PDB file of C-alpha atoms and ligand atoms in Angstrom:
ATOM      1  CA  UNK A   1     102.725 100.892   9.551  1.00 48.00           C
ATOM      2  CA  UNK A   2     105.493  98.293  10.314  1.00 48.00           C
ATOM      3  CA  UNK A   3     104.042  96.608  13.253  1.00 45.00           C
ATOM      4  CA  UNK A   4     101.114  95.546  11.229  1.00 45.00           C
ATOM      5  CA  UNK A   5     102.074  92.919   9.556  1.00 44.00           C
ATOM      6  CA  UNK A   6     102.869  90.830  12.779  1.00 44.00           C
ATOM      7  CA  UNK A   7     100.186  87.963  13.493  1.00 55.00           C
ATOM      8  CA  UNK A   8     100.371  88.438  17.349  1.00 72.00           C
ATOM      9  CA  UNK A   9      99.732  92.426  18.563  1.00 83.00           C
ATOM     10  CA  UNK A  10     103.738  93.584  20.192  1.00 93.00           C
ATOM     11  CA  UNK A  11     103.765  93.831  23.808  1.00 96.00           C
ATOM     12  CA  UNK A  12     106.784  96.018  24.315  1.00 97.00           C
ATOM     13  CA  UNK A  13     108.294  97.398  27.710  1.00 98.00           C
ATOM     14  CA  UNK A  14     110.294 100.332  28.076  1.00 98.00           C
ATOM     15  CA  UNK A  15     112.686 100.410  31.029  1.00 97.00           C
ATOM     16  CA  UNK A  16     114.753 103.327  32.430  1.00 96.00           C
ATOM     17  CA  UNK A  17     114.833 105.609  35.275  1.00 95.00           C
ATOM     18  CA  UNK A  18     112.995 108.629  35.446  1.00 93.00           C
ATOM     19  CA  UNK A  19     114.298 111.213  32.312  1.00 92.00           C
ATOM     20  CA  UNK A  20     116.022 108.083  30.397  1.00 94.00           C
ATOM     21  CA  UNK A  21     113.134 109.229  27.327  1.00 93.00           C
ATOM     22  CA  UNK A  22     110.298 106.244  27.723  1.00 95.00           C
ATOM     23  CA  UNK A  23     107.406 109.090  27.245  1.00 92.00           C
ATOM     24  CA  UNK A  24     109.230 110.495  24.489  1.00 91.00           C
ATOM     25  CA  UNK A  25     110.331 107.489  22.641  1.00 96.00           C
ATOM     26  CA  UNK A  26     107.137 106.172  23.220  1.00 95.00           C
ATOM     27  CA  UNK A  27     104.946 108.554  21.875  1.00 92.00           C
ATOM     28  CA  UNK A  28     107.295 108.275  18.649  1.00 93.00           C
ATOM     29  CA  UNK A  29     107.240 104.777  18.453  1.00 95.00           C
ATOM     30  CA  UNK A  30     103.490 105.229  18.756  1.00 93.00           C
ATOM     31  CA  UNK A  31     103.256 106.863  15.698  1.00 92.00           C
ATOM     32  CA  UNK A  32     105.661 105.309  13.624  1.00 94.00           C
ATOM     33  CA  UNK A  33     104.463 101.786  14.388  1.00 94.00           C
ATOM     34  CA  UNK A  34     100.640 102.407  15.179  1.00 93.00           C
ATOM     35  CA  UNK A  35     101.022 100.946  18.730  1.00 95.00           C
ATOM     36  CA  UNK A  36      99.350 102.580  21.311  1.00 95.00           C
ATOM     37  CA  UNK A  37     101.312 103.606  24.267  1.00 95.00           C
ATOM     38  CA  UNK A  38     100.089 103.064  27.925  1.00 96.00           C
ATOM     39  CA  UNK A  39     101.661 104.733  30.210  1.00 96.00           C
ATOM     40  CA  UNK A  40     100.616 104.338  34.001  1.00 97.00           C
ATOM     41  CA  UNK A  41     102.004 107.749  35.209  1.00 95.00           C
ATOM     42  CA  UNK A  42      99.790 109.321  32.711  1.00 94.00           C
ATOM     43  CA  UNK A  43      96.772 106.883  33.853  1.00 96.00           C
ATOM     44  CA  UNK A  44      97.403 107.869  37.726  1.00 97.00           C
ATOM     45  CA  UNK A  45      98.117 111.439  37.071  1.00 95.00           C
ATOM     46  CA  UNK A  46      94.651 111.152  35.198  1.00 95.00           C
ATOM     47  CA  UNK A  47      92.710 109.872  38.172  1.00 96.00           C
ATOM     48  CA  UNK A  48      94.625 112.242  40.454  1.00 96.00           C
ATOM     49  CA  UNK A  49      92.611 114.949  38.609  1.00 95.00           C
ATOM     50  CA  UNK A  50      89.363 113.455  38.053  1.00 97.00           C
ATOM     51  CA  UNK A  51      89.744 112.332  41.877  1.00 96.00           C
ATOM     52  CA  UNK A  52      89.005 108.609  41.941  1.00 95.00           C
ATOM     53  CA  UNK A  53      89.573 106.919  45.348  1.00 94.00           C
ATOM     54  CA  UNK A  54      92.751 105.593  43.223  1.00 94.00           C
ATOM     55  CA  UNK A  55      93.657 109.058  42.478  1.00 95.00           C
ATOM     56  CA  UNK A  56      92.868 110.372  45.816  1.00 95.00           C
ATOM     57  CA  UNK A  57      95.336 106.992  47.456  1.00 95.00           C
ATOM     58  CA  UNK A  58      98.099 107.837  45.014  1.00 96.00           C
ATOM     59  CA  UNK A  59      98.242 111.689  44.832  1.00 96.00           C
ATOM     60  CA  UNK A  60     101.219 111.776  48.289  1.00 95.00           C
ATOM     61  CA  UNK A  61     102.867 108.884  46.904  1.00 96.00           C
ATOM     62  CA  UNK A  62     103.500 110.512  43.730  1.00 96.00           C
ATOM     63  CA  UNK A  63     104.420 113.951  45.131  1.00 93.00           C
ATOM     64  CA  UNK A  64     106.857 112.366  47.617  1.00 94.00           C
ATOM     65  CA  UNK A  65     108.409 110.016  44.474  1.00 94.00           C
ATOM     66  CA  UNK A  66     107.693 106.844  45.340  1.00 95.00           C
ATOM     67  CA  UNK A  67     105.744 103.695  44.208  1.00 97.00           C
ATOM     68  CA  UNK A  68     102.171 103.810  44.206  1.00 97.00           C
ATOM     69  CA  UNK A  69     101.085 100.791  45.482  1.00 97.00           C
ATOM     70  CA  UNK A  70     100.545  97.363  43.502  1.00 97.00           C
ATOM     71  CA  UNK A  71      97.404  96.840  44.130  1.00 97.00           C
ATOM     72  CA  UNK A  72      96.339 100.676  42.729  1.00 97.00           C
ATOM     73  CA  UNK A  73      98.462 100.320  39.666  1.00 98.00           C
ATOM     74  CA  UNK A  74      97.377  97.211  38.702  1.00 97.00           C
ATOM     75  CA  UNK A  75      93.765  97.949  38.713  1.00 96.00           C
ATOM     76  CA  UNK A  76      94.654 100.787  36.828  1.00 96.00           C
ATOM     77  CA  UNK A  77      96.394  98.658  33.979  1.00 95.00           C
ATOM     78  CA  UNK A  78      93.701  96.063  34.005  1.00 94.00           C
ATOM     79  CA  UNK A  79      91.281  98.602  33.003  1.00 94.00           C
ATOM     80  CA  UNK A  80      93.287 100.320  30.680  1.00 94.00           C
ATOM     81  CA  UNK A  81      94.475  96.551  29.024  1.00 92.00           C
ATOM     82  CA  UNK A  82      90.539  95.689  28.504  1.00 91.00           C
ATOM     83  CA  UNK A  83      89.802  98.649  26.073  1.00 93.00           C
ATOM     84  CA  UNK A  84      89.649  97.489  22.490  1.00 92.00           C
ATOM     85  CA  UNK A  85      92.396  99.778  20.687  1.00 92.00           C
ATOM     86  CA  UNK A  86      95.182  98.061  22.646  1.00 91.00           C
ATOM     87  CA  UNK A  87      94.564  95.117  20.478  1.00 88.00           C
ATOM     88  CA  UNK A  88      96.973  96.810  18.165  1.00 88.00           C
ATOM     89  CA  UNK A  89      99.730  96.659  20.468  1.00 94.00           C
ATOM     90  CA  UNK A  90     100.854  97.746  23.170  1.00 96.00           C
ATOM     91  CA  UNK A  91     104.127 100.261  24.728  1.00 97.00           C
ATOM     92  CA  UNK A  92     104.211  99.796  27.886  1.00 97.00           C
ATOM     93  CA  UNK A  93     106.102 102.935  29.332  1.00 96.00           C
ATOM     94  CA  UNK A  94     106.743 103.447  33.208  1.00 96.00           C
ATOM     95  CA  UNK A  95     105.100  99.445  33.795  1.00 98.00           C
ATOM     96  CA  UNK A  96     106.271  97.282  35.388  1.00 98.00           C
ATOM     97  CA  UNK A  97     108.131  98.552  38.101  1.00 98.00           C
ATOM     98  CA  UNK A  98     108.080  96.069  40.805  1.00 98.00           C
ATOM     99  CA  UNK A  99     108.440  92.356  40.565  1.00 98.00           C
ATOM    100  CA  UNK A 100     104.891  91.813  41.970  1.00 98.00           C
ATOM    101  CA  UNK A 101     103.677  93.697  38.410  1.00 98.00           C
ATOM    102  CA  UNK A 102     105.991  92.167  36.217  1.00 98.00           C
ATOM    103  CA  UNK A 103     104.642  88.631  37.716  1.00 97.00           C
ATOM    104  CA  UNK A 104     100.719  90.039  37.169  1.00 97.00           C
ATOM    105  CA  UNK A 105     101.875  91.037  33.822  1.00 97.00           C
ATOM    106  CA  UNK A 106     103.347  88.035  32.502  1.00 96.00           C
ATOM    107  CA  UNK A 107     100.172  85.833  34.193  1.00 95.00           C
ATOM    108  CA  UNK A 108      97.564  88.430  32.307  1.00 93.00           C
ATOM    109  CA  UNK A 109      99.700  87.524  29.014  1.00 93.00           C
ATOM    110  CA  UNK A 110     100.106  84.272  29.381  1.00 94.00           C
ATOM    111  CA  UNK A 111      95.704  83.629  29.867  1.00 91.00           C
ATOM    112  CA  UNK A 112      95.586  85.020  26.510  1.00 86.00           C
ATOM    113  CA  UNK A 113      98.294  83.217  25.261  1.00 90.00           C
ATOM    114  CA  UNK A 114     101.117  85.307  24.814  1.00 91.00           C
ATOM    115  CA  UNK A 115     104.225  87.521  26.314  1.00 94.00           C
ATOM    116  CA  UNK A 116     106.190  89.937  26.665  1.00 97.00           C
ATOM    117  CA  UNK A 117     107.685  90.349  22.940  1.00 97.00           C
ATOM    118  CA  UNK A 118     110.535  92.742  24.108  1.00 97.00           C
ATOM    119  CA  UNK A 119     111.240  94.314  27.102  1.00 98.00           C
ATOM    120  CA  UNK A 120     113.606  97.244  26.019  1.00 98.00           C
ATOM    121  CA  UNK A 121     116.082  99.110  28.902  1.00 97.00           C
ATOM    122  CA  UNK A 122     117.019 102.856  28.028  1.00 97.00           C
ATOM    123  CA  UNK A 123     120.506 102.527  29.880  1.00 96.00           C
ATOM    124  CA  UNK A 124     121.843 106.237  31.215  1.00 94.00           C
ATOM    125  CA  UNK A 125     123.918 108.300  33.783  1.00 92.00           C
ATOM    126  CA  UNK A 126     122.145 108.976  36.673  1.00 89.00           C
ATOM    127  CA  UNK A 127     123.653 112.374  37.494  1.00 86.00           C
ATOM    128  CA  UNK A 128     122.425 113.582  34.125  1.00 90.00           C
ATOM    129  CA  UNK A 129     118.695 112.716  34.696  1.00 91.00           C
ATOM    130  CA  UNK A 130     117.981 114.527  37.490  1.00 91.00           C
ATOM    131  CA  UNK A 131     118.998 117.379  35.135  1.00 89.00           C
ATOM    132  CA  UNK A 132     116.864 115.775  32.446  1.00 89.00           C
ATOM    133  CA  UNK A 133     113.498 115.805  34.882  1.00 92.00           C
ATOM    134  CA  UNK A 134     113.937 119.062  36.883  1.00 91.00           C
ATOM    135  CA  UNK A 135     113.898 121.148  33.461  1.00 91.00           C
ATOM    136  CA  UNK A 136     111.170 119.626  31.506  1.00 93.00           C
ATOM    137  CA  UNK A 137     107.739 120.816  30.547  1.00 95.00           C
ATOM    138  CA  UNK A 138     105.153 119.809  27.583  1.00 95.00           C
ATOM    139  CA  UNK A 139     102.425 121.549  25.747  1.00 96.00           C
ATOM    140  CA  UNK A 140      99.305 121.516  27.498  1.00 96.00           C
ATOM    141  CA  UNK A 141      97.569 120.732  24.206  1.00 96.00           C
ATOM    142  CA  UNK A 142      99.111 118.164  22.269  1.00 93.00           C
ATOM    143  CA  UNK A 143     101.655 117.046  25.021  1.00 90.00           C
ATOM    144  CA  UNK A 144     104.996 117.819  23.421  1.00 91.00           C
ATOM    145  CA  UNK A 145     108.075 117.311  25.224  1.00 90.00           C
ATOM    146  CA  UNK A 146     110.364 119.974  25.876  1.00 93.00           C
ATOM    147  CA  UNK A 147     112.942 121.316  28.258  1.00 92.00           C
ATOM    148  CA  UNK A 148     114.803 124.324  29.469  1.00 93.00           C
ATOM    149  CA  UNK A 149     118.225 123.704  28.441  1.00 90.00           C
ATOM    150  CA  UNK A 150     118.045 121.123  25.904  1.00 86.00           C
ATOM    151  CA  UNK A 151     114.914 121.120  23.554  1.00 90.00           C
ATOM    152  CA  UNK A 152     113.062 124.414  23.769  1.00 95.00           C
ATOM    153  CA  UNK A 153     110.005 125.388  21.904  1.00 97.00           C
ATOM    154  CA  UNK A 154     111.878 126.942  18.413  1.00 97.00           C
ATOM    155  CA  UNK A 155     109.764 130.223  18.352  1.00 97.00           C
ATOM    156  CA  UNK A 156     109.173 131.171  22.294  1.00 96.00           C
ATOM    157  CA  UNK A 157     106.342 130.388  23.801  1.00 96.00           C
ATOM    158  CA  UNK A 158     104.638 128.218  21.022  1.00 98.00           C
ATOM    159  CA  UNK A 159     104.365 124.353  20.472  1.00 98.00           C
ATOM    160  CA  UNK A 160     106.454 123.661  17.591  1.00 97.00           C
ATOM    161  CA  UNK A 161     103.763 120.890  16.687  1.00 95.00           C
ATOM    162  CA  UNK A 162     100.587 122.007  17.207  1.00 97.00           C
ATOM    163  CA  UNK A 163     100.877 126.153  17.867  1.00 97.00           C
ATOM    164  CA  UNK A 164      99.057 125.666  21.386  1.00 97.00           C
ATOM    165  CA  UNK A 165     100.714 128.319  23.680  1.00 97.00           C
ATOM    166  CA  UNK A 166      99.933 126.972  26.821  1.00 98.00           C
ATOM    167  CA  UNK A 167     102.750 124.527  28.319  1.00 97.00           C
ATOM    168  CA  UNK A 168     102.647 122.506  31.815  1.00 95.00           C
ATOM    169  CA  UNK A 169     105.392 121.191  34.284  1.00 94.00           C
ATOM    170  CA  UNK A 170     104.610 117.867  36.429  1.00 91.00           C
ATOM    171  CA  UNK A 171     104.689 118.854  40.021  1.00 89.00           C
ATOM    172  CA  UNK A 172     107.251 116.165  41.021  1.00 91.00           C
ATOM    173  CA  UNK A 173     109.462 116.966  38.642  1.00 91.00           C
ATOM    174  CA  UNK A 174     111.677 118.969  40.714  1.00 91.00           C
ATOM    175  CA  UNK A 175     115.205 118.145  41.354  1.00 90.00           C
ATOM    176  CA  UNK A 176     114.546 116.319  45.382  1.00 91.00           C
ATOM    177  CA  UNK A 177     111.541 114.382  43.686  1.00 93.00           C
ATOM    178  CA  UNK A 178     113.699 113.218  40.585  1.00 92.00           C
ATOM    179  CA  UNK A 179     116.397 112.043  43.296  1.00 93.00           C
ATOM    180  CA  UNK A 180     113.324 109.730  45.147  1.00 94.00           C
ATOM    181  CA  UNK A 181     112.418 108.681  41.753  1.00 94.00           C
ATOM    182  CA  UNK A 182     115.891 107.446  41.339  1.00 95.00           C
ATOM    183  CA  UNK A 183     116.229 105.403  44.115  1.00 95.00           C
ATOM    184  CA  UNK A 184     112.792 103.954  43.527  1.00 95.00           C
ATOM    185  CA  UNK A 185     113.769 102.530  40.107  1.00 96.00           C
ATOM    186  CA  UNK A 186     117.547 101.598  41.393  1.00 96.00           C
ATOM    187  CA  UNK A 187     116.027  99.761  44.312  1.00 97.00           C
ATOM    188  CA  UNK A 188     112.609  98.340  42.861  1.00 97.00           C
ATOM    189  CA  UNK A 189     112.544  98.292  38.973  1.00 97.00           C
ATOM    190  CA  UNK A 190     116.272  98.015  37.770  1.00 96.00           C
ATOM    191  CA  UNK A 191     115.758  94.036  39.067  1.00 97.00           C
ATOM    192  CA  UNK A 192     113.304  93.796  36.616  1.00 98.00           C
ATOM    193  CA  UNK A 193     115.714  93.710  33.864  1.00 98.00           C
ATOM    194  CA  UNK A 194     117.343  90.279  34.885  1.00 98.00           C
ATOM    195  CA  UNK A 195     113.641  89.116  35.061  1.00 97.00           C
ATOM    196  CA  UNK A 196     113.519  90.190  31.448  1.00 98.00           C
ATOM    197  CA  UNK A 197     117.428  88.647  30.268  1.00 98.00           C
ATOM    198  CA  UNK A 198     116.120  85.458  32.409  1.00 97.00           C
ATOM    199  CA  UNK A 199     113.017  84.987  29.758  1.00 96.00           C
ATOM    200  CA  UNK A 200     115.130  86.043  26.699  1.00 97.00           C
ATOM    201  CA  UNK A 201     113.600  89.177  25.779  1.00 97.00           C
ATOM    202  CA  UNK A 202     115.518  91.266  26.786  1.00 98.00           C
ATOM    203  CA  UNK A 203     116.914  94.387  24.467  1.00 98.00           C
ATOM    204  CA  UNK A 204     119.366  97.236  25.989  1.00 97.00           C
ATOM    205  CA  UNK A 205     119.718 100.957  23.980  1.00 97.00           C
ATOM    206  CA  UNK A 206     122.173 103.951  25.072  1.00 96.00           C
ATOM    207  CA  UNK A 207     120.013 106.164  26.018  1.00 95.00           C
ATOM    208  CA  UNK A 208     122.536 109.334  26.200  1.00 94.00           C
ATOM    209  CA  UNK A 209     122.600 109.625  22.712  1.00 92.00           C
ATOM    210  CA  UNK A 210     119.827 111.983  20.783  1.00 91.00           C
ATOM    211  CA  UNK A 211     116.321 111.401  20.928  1.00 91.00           C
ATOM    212  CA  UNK A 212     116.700 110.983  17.386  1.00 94.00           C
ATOM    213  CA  UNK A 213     119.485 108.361  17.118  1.00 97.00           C
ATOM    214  CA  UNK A 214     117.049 106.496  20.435  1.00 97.00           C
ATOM    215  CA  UNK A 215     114.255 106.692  18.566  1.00 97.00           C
ATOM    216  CA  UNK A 216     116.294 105.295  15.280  1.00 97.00           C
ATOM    217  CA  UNK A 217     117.680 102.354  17.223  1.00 97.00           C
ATOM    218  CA  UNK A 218     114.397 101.597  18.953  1.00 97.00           C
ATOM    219  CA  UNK A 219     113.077 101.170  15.676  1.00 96.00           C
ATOM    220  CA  UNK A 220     115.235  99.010  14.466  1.00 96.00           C
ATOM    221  CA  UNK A 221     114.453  96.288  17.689  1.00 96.00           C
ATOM    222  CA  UNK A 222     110.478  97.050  17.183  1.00 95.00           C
ATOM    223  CA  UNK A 223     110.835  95.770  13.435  1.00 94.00           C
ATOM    224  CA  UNK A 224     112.967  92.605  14.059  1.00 95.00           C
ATOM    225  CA  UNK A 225     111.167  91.574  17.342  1.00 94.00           C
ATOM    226  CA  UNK A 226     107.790  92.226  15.351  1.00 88.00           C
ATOM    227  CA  UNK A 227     108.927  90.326  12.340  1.00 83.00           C
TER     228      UNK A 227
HETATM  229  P1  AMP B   1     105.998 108.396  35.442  1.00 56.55           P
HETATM  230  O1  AMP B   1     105.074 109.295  34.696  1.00 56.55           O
HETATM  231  O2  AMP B   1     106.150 107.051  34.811  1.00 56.55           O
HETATM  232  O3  AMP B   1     107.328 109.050  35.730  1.00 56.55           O
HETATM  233  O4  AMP B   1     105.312 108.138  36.873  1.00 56.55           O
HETATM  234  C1  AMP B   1     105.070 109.195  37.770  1.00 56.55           C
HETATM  235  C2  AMP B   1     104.778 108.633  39.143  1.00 56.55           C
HETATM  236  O5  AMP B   1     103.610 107.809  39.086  1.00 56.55           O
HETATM  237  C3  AMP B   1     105.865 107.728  39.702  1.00 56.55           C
HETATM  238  O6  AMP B   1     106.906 108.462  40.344  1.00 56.55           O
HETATM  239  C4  AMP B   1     105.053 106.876  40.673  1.00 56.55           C
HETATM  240  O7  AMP B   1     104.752 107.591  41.853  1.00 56.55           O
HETATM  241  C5  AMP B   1     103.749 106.671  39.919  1.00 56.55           C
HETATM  242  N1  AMP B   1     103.797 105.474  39.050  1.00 56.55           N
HETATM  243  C6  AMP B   1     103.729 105.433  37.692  1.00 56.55           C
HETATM  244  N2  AMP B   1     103.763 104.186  37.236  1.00 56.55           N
HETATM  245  C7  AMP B   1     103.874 103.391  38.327  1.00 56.55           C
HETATM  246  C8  AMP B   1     103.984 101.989  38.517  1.00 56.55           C
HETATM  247  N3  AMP B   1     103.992 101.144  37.473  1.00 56.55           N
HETATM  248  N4  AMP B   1     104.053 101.524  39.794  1.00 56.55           N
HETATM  249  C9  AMP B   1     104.051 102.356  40.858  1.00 56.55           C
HETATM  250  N5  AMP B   1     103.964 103.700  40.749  1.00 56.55           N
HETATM  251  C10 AMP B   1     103.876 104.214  39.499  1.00 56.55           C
END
């Protein structure tokens, strides 16, 4: 695997509004380069269904398409950062998304001596994502990503990866949600990629292309910033 050879474990930050591909891409780059991907809608939608007291705050926040608070997510991420496999690296998909978690991030880096090693931005239209998020859905098994229009399963009603045959949707991925979604990352996250230019590590990737010509160029940054 690629990313093994490097001496310090890859810290790696995908950026993008909602539909731009970060669960996608990062479940690929996952595999390819053994990293392990952390994603902290997955975490919250998690402890929405085990109902935590975190899960419990953030369950109306995430219907309605807005930011669950700092304070939540953070705790969240801290947990998640302690566990021993993320030693191999980390993708870091839907975090940060405010400036007050790009700040914690870079101070829980820096005590262990390190930083951000890329921080990559999936640039896209916006008028195409809400088309993007209102049609997807993924295999309630093995949680492969498909969608109506654009990538369904190739024999009906079966996982093309794993044969499961039961598939989910997430309940704010309907068209009005996507559109809050939006305007959450235009107004609170997009900043975040200055923040990222400012400390040099930043990388930018068209994300309209194919998943597989993303997921082709996203390799190519993860191997030079890893070298
Ligand atoms: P995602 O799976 O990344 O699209 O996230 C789904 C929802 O979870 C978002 O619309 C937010 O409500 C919430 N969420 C996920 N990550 C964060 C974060 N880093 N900060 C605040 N809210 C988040």
């Amino acid at each position: 695997m690629d990313a093994q050879a490097t001496t310090k474990p890859a810290v790696l930050i995908l950026l993008g509004p909602p539909g731009a591909g970060k669960g996608t891409q990062a479940r690929m780059l996952e595999q390819r380069f053994g990293l392990i991907q952390l994603s902290t809608g997955d975490l919250l939608r998690a402890a929405v269904a085990a109902g935590t007291p975190a899960g419990l705050a953030a369950k109306a926040v995430m219907e309605a398409g807005g930011l669950v608070s700092d304070e939540i997510v953070l705790a969240i991420l801290k947990d998640r950062m302690a566990q021993p496999d993320v030693k191999a690296g980390v993708i870091l998909d839907g975090f940060p998304r405010t400036a007050g978690q790009a700040a914690a991030l870079d101070g829980l880096l820096a005590e262990a001596g390190q930083g951000v090693t890329a921080a990559i931005s999936l640039e896209v239209d916006d008028a195409a994502m809400i088309a993007r998020v209102a049609g997807r859905f993924t295999c309630a098994d093995c949680g492969e990503g498909y969608h109506d229009e654009f990538k369904l399963p190739v024999e009906a009603g079966t996982c093309d990866k794993c044969g499961g045959t039961a598939f989910k949707r997430r309940a704010d991925d309907t068209a009005e949600t996507a559109r809050a979604r939006l305007e959450a990352y235009h107004a609170q996250t997009a900043p975040l990629i200055a923040h990222y230019r400012g400390l040099g590590v930043l990388e930018t990737v068209d994300a309209m292309d194919s998943i597989a010509a993303v997921a082709s160029e996203l390799g190519s940054i993860v191997t030079r910033v890893s070298a």
